Coordinates of C-alpha atoms and ligand atoms in Angstrom, one line a residue:
X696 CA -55.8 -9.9 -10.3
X697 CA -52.4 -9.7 -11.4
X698 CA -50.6 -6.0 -11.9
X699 CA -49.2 -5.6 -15.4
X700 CA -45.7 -5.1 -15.7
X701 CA -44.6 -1.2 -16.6
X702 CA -42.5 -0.9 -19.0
X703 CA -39.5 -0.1 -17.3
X704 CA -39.7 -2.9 -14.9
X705 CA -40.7 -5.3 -18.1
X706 CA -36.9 -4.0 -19.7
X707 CA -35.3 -5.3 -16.3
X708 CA -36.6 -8.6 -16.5
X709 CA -35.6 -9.4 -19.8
X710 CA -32.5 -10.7 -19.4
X711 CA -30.1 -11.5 -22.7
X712 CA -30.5 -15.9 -23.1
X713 CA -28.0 -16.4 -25.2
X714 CA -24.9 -15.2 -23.9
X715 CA -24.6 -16.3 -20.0
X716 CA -24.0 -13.1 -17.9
X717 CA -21.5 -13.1 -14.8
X718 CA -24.2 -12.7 -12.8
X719 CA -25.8 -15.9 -14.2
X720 CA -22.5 -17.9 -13.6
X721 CA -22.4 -16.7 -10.4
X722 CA -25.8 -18.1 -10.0
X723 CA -25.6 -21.7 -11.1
X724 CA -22.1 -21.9 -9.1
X725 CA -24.4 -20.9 -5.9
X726 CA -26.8 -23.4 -7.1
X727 CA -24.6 -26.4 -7.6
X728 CA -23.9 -25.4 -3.8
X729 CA -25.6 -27.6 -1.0
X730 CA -24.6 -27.4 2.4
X731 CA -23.8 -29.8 4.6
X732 CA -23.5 -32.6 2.1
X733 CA -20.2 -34.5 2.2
X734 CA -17.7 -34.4 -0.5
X735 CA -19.0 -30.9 -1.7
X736 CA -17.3 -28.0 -2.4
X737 CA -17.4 -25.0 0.4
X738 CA -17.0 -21.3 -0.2
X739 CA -13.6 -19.8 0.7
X740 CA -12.0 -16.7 1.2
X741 CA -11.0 -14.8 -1.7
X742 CA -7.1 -14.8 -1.3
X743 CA -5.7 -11.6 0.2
X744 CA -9.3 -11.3 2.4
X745 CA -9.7 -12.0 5.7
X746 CA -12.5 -12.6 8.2
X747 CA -12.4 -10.4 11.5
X748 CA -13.4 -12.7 14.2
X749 CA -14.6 -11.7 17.6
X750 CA -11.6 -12.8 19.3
X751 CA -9.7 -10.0 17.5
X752 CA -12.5 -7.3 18.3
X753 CA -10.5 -6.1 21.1
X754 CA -7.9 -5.5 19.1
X755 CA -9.4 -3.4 16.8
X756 CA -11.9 -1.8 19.3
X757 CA -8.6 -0.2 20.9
X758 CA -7.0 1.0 18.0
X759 CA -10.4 2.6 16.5
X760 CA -10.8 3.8 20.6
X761 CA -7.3 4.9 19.8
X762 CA -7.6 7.3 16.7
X763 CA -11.3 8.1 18.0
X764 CA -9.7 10.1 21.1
X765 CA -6.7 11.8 19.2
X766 CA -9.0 13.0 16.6
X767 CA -11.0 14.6 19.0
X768 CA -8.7 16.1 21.0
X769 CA -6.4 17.4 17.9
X770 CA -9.7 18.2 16.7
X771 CA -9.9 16.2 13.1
X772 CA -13.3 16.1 11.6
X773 CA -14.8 12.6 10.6
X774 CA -14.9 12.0 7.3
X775 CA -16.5 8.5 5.2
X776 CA -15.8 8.7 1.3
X777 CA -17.3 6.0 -0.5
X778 CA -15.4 2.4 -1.6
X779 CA -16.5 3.1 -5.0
X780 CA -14.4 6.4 -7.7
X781 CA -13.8 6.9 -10.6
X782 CA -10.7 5.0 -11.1
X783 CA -9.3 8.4 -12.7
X784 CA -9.2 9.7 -9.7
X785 CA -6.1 7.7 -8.3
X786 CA -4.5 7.4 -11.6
X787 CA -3.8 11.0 -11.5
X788 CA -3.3 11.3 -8.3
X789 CA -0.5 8.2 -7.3
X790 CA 0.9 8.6 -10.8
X791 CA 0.4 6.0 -13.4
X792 CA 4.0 4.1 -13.0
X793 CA 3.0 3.7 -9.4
X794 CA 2.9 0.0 -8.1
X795 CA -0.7 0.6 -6.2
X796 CA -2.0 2.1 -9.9
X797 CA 0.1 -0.4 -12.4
X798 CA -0.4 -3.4 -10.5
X799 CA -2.9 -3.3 -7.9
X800 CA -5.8 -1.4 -8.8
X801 CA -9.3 -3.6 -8.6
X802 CA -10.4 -1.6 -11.6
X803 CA -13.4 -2.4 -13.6
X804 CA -16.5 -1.1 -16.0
X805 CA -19.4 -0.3 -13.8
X806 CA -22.9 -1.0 -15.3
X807 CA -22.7 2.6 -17.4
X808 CA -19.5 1.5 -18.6
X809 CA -17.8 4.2 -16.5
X810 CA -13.9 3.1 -15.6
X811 CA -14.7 2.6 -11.4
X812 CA -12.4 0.9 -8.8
X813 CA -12.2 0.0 -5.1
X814 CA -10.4 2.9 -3.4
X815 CA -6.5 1.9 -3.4
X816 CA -6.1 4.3 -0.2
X817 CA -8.0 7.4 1.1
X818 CA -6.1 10.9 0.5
X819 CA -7.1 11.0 -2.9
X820 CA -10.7 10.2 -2.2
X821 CA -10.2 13.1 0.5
X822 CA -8.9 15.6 -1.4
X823 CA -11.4 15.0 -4.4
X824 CA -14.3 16.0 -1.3
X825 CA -12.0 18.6 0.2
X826 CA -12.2 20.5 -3.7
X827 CA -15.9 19.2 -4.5
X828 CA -17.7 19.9 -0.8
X829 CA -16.6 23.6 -0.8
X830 CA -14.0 22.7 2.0
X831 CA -11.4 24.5 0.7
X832 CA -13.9 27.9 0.9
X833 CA -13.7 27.3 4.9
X834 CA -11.5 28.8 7.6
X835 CA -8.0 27.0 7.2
X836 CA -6.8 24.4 7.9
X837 CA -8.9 21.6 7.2
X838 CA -8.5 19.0 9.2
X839 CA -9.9 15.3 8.5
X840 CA -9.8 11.7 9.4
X841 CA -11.1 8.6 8.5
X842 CA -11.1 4.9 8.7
X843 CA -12.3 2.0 6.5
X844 CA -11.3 -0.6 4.4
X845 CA -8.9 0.0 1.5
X846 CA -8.1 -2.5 -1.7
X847 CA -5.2 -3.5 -3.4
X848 CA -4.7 -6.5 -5.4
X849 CA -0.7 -7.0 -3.9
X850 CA 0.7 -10.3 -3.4
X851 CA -1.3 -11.3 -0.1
X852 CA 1.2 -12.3 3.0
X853 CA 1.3 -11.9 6.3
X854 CA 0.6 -8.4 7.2
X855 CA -0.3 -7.5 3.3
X856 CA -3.9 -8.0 2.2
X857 CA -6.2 -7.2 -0.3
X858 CA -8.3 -5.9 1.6
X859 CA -6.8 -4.2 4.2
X860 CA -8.3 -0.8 7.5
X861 CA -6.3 2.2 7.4
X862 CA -7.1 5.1 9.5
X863 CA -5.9 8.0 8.3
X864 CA -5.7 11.8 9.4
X865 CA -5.2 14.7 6.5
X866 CA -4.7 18.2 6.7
X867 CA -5.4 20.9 4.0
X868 CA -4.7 24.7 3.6
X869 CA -1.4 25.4 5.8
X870 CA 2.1 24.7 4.7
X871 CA 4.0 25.2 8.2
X872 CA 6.1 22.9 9.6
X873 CA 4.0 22.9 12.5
X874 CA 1.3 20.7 11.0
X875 CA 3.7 17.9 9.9
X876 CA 5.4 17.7 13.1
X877 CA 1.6 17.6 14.3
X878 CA 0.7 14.9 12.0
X879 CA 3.6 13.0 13.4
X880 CA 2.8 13.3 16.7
X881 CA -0.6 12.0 16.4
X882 CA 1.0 9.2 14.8
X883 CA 3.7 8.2 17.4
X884 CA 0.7 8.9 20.3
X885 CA -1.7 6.8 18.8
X886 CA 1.0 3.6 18.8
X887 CA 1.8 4.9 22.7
X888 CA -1.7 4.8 23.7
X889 CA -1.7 1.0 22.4
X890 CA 1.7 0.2 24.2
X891 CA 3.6 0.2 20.6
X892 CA 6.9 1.0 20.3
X893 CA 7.9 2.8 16.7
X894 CA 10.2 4.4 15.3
X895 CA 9.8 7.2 12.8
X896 CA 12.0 7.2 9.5
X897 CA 11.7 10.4 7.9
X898 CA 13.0 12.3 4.7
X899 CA 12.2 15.0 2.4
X900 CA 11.5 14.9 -1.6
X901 CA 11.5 18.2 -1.6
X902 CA 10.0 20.5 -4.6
X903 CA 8.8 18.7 -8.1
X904 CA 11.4 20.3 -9.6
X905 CA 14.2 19.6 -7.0
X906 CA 13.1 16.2 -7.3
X907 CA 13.5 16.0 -11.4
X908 CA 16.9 17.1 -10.8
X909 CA 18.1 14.7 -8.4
X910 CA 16.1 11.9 -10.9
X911 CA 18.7 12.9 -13.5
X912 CA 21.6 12.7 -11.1
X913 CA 19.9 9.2 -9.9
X914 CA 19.8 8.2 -12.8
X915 CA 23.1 8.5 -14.4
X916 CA 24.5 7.0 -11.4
X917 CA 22.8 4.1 -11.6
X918 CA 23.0 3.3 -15.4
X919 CA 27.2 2.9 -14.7
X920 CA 26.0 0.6 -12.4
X921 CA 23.4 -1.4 -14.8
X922 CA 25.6 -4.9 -14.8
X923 CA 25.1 -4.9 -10.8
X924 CA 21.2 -4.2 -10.6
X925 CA 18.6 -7.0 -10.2
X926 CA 15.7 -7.5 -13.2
X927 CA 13.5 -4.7 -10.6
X928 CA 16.3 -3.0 -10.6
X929 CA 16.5 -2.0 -14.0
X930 CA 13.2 -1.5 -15.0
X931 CA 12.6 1.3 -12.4
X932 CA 15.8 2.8 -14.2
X933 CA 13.6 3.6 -16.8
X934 CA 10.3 3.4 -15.0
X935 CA 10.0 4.8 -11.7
X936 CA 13.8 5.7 -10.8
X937 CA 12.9 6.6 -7.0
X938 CA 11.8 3.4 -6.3
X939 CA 15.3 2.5 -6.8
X940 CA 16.4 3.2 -3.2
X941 CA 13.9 1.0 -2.0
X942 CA 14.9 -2.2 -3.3
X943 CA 15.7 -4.4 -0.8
X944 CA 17.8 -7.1 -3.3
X945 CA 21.2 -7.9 -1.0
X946 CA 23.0 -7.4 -4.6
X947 CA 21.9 -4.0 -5.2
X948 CA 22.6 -2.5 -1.4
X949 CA 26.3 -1.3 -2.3
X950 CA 25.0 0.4 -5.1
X951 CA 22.6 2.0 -3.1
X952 CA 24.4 3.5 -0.3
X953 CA 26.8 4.6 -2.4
X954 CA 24.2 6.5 -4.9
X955 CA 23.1 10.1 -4.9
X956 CA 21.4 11.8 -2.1
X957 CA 17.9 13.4 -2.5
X958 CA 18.4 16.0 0.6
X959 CA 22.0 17.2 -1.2
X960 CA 19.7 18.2 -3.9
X961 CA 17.5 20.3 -1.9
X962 CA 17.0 24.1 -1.9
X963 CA 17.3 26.3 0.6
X964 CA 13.0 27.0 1.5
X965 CA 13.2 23.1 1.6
X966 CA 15.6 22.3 3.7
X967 CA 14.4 25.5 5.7
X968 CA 11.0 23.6 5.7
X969 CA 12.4 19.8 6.6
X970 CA 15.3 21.2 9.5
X971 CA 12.1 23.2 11.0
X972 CA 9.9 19.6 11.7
X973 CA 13.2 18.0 12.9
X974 CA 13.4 21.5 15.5
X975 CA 9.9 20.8 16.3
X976 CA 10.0 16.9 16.7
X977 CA 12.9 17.1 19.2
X978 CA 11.3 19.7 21.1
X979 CA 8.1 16.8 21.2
X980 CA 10.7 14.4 22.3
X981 CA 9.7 12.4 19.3
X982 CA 12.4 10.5 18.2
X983 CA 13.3 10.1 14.4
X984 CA 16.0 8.2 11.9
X985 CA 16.8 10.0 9.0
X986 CA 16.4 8.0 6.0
X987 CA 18.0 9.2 2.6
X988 CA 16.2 5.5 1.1
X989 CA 12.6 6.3 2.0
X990 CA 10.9 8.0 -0.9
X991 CA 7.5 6.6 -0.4
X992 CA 5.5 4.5 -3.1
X993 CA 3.1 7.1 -4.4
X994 CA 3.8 10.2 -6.7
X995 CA 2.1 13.2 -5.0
X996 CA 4.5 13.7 -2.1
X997 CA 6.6 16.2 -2.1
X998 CA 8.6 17.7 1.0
X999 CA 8.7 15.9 4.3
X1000 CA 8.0 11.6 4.0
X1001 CA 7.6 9.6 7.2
X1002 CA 7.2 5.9 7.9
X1003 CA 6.6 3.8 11.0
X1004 CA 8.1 1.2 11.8
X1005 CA 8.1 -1.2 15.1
X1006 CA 11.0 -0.4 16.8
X1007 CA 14.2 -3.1 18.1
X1008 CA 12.0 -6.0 15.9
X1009 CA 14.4 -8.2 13.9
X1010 CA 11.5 -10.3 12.6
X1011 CA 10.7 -9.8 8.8
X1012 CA 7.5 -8.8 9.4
X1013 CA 8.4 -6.2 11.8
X1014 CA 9.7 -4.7 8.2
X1015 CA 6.5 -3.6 7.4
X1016 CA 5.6 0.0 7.6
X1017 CA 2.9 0.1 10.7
X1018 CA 2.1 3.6 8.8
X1019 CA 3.0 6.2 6.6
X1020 CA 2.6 9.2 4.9
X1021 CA 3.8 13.2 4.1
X1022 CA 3.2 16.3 2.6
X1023 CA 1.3 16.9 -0.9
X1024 CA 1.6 20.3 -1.3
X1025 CA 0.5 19.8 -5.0
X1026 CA -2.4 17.0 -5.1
X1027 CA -5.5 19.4 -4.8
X1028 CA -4.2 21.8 -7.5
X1029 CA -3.2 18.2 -9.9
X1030 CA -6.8 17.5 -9.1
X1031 CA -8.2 20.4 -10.5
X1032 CA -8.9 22.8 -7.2
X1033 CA -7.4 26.0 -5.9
X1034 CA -3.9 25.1 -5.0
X1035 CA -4.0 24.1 -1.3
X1036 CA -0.7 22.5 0.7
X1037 CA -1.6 19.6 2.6
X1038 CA -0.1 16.9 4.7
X1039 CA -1.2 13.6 6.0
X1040 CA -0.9 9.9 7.7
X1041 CA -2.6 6.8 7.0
X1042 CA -2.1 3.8 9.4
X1043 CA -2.9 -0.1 8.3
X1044 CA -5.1 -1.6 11.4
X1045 CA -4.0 -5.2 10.3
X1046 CA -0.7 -4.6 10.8
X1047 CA -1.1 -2.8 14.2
X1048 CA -3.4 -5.5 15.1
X1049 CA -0.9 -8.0 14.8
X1050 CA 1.9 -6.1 16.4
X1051 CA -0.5 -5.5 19.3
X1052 CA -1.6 -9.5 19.5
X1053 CA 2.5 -10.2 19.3
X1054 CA 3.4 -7.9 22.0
X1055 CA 0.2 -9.4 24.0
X1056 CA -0.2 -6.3 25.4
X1057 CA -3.0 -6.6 27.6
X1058 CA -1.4 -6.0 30.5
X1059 CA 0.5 -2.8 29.3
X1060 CA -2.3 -0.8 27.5
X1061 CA -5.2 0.2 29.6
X1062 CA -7.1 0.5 26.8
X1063 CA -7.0 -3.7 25.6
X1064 CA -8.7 -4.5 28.8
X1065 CA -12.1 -5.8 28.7
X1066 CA -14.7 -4.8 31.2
X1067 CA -15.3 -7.3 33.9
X1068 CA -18.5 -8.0 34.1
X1069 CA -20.1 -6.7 37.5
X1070 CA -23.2 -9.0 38.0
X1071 CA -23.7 -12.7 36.3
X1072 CA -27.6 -13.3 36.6
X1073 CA -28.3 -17.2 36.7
X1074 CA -31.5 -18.5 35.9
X1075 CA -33.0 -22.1 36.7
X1076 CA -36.1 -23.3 34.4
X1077 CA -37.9 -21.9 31.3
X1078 CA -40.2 -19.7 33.2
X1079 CA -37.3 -18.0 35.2
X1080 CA -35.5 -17.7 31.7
X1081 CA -38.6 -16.1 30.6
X1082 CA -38.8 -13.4 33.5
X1083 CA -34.8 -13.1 33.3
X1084 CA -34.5 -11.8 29.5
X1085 CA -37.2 -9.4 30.6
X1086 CA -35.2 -7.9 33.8
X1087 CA -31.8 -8.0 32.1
X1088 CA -33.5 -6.0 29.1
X1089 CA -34.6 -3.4 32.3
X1090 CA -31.4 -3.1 33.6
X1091 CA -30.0 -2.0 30.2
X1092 CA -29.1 1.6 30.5
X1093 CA -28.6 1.1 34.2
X1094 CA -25.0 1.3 33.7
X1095 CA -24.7 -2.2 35.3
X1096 CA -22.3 -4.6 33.5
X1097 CA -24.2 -7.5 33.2
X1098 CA -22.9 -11.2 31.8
X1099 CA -25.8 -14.5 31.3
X1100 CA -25.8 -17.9 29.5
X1101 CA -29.5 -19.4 28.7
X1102 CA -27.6 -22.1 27.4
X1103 CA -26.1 -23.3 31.0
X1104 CA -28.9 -24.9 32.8
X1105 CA -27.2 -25.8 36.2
X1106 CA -26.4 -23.8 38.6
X1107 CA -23.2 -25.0 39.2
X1108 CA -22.2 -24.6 35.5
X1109 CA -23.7 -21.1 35.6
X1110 CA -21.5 -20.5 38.9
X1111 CA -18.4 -21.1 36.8
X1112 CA -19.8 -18.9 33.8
X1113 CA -19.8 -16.0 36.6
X1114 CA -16.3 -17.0 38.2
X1115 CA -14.7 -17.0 34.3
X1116 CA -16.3 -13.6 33.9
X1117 CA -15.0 -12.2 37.5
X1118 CA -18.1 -11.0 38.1
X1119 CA -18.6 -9.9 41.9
X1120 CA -22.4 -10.8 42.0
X1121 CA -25.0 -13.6 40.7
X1122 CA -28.6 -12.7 40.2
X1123 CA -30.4 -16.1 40.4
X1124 CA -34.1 -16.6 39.5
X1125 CA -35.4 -20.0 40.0
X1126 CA -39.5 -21.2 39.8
X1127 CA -40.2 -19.5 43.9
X1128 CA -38.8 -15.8 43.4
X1129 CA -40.4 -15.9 39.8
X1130 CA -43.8 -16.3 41.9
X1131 CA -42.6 -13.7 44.6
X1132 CA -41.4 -11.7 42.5
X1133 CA -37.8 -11.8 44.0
X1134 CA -34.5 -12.6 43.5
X1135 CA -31.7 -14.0 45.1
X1136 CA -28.2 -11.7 45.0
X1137 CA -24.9 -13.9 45.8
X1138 CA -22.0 -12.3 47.1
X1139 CA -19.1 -14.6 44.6
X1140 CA -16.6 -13.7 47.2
X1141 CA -18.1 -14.2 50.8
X1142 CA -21.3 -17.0 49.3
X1143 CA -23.6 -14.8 51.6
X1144 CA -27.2 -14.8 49.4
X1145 CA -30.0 -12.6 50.6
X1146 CA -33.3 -12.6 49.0
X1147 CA -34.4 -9.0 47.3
X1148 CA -37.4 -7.6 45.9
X1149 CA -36.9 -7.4 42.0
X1150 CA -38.3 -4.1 42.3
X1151 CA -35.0 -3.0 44.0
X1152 CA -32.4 -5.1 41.8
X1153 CA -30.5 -2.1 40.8
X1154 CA -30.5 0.2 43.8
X1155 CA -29.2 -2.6 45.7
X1156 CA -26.4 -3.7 43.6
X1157 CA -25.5 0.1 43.2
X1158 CA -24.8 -0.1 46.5
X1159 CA -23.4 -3.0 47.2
X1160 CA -20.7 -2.5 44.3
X1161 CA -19.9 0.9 45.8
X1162 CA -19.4 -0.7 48.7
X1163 CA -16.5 -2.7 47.1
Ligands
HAM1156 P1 0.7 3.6 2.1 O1 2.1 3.6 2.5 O2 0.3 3.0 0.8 O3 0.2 5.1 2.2 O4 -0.2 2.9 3.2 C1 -0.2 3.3 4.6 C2 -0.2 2.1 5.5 O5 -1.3 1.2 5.1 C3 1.0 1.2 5.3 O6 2.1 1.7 6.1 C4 0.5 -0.1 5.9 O7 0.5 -0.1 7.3 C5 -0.9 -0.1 5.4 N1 -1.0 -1.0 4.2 C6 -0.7 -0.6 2.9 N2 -1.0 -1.6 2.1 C7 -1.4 -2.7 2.8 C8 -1.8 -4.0 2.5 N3 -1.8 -4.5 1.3 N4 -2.1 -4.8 3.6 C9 -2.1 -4.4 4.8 N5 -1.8 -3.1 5.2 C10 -1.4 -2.3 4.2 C11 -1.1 5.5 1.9 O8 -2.0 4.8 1.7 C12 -1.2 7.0 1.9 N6 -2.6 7.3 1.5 C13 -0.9 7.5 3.3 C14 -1.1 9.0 3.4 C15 -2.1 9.7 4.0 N7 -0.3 9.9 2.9 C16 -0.7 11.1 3.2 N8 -1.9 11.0 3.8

């Protein structure tokens, strides 16, 4: 007999007819779909979005290997914020002339009709659960990191997506400048680990206040030089003067170097503050450039700035920062918590991805060498495939590394299979040892077989490999 419908469920199936949801376009789109059929339209990537394919997993597998070691050993704390905020949350904290919240926010009304977006970048989401988990109640400092996917609706080119990995590593409670010269020494490790060569630009913004004042200066400067400035150029004059020394317009370069610097404008606790990191990062035998141009896209910095950049790279994509980040002493008190310094890095995995795939470094890093497999096992006939799926599932957890292709039915061809994997032993199970209940082990270097008991598979390759 058929269930009536509840209420509630009945209000979820009536759907509006007359106007077409987005949902519904999205439908028939889907539905004018077929497959296969020639002359019709296939699904693409949405521009700025890319597919990681296995080929890269290597890649990536090193760098997440990577960040996963120097967070344990600096002793960071995972953390996973969702995708999803309130898109409040980064307006307030970036600062609403910001490129990231003016121009590249994916920013829409959620089903509530709540303002929500895709998380631009991390910190903010951090320090929002840093104030709203009771963090900042805890034994101090806090120390985080993370990894994910981050969105930003930029103009897509190589090495900038719109859906781009960062990992990133955050600290809360402590202004010393111990923890940023820690921060950037996790940094330049993580890119030694993987072989990377970078060099760190730093600077300091110093105070708010410090910061207002040197605007004004910047400012004034820069209006006597209005006729000179490209179309950018000017409307950062008025909207986001900073960004100013970051323009990278050949006509505007004079102006810049000649213009204003931000650390003349410093006080004495901040230069105190910035001189102290440099003390510490030479005593790390981290090298730096100071950079009176780097003033960092987002508005809640304020003292020490880094960047990394690959170093003795001409190429423009080498241009790209490989990473970034600083202090933001005043974020969690902007977003409504106790006032807490804090300091932090975030590094975009693409972009370290392709530096590593440029470099080809799999010679040079330990870590971007794959395994060799240890032991092919071949298999002749569907009975033998049968009985071989079942052993290889037995020897999982053996701590033997094991390669096979069902799809290879000669020997020969599974032969090469075992050579292309290096492995140093073939299992092979034809239609006589699946009735004995045997196996035949191959030594790939000498051809010697000998005929085991399947009982004794992995004792006797234990030994053999030892052997080796
Ligand atoms: P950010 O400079 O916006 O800083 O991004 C950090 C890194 O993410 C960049 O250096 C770059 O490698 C990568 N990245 C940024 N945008 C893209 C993109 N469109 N495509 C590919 N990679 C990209 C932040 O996000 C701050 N939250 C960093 C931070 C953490 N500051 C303090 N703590």
């Amino acid at each position: 007999m058929k269930q009536p419908i509840k209420n509630k469920e009945r209000k979820f199936f009536k759907r509006p007819t007359a106007t077409p949801t987005a949902a519904d376009a999205a439908q028939a789109a889907a539905a004018a779909f077929k497959p296969g059929e020639k002359g019709k339209k296939t699904f693409a990537l949405l521009r700025g979005m890319h597919d990681r394919l296995p080929k890269e997993e290597r890649y990536w597998r090193a760098a997440t290997r990577a960040a996963e070691d120097l967070a344990e050993y600096f002793q960071f704390g995972r953390i996973d914020t969702p995708l999803l905020e309130e898109a409040g949350l980064f307006v307030r904290s970036l600062g609403r002339s910001t490129d990231v919240v003016d121009k590249e926010m994916y920013i829409f009304d959620d089903r509530d009709g709540q303002k929500i977006c895709l998380r631009p970048e991390a910190t903010a989401s951090v320090a929002r659960a840093y104030i709203g988990s009771g963090l900042w109640n805890q034994a101090q400092p806090i120390k985080l990191w993370y990894q994910g996917p981050m969105f930003r609706h930029d103009r897509p080119q190589s090495g900038r997506y719109r859906q781009f990995h960062q990992v990133g590593f955050e600290t809360f409670g402590v202004k010393d400048p111990a923890i940023d010269a820690e921060l950037i020494l996790v940094a330049f490790d993580f890119f030694k680990d993987l072989g990377l060569n970078v060099e760190v630009r730093m600077n300091s913004l110093g105070t708010l206040e410090e910061r207002a004042r040197y605007k004004i200066e910047l400012i004034n400067y820069y209006r006597t030089k209005r006729s000179y400035l490209c179309e950018d150029c000017r409307q950062r004059l008025t909207k986001n003067p900073l960004r100013l020394l970051d323009c990278k317009e050949p006509g505007c370069q004079p102006v810049k170097d000649e213009a204003p610097q931000l650390l003349d404008w410093l006080g004495d606790d901040s230069k105190s503050h910035f001189m102290k990191t440099l003390e510490y990062l030479d005593e790390l035998g981290v090298p730096y450039l100071l950079t009176p141009s780097l003033v960092r896209g987002l508005d809640y910095y304020a003292h020490t700035v880094f960047e990394f950049y690959l170093a003795g790279v001409a190429e423009e994509s080498a241009q790209m920062a490989l990473g970034a980040g600083g202090r933001y002493d005043g974020l969690v008190e902007e977003l409504g918590g106790r006032s807490a310094p804090a300091a932090g890095f975030a590094i975009g995995l693409e972009r370290v991805v392709m530096a590593l795939h440029k470099q080809n470094e799999a010679e040079q890093s330990p870590l971007l060498k794959p395994p060799a497999a240890q032991v092919f096992f071949a298999q002749l006939g569907d009975e033998a495939r049968r009985q071989a799926l079942l052993l290889i599932n037995q020897l999982r957890g053996t701590g033997l590394r094991l390669a096979f292709n069902f799809f290879k039915n000669s020997l020969k061809n599974q032969l090469e299979a075992a050579n292309a994997v290096k492995a140093k032993y073939v299992l092979i199970l034809g239609q006589k040892e699946v009735q004995d209940k045997t196996v035949i082990v191959r030594d790939m270097e000498s051809g010697v077989q000998e005929i085991i008991d399947q009982k004794k598979i992995e004792a006797v390759l234990k030994r053999k490999l030892e052997k080796n």
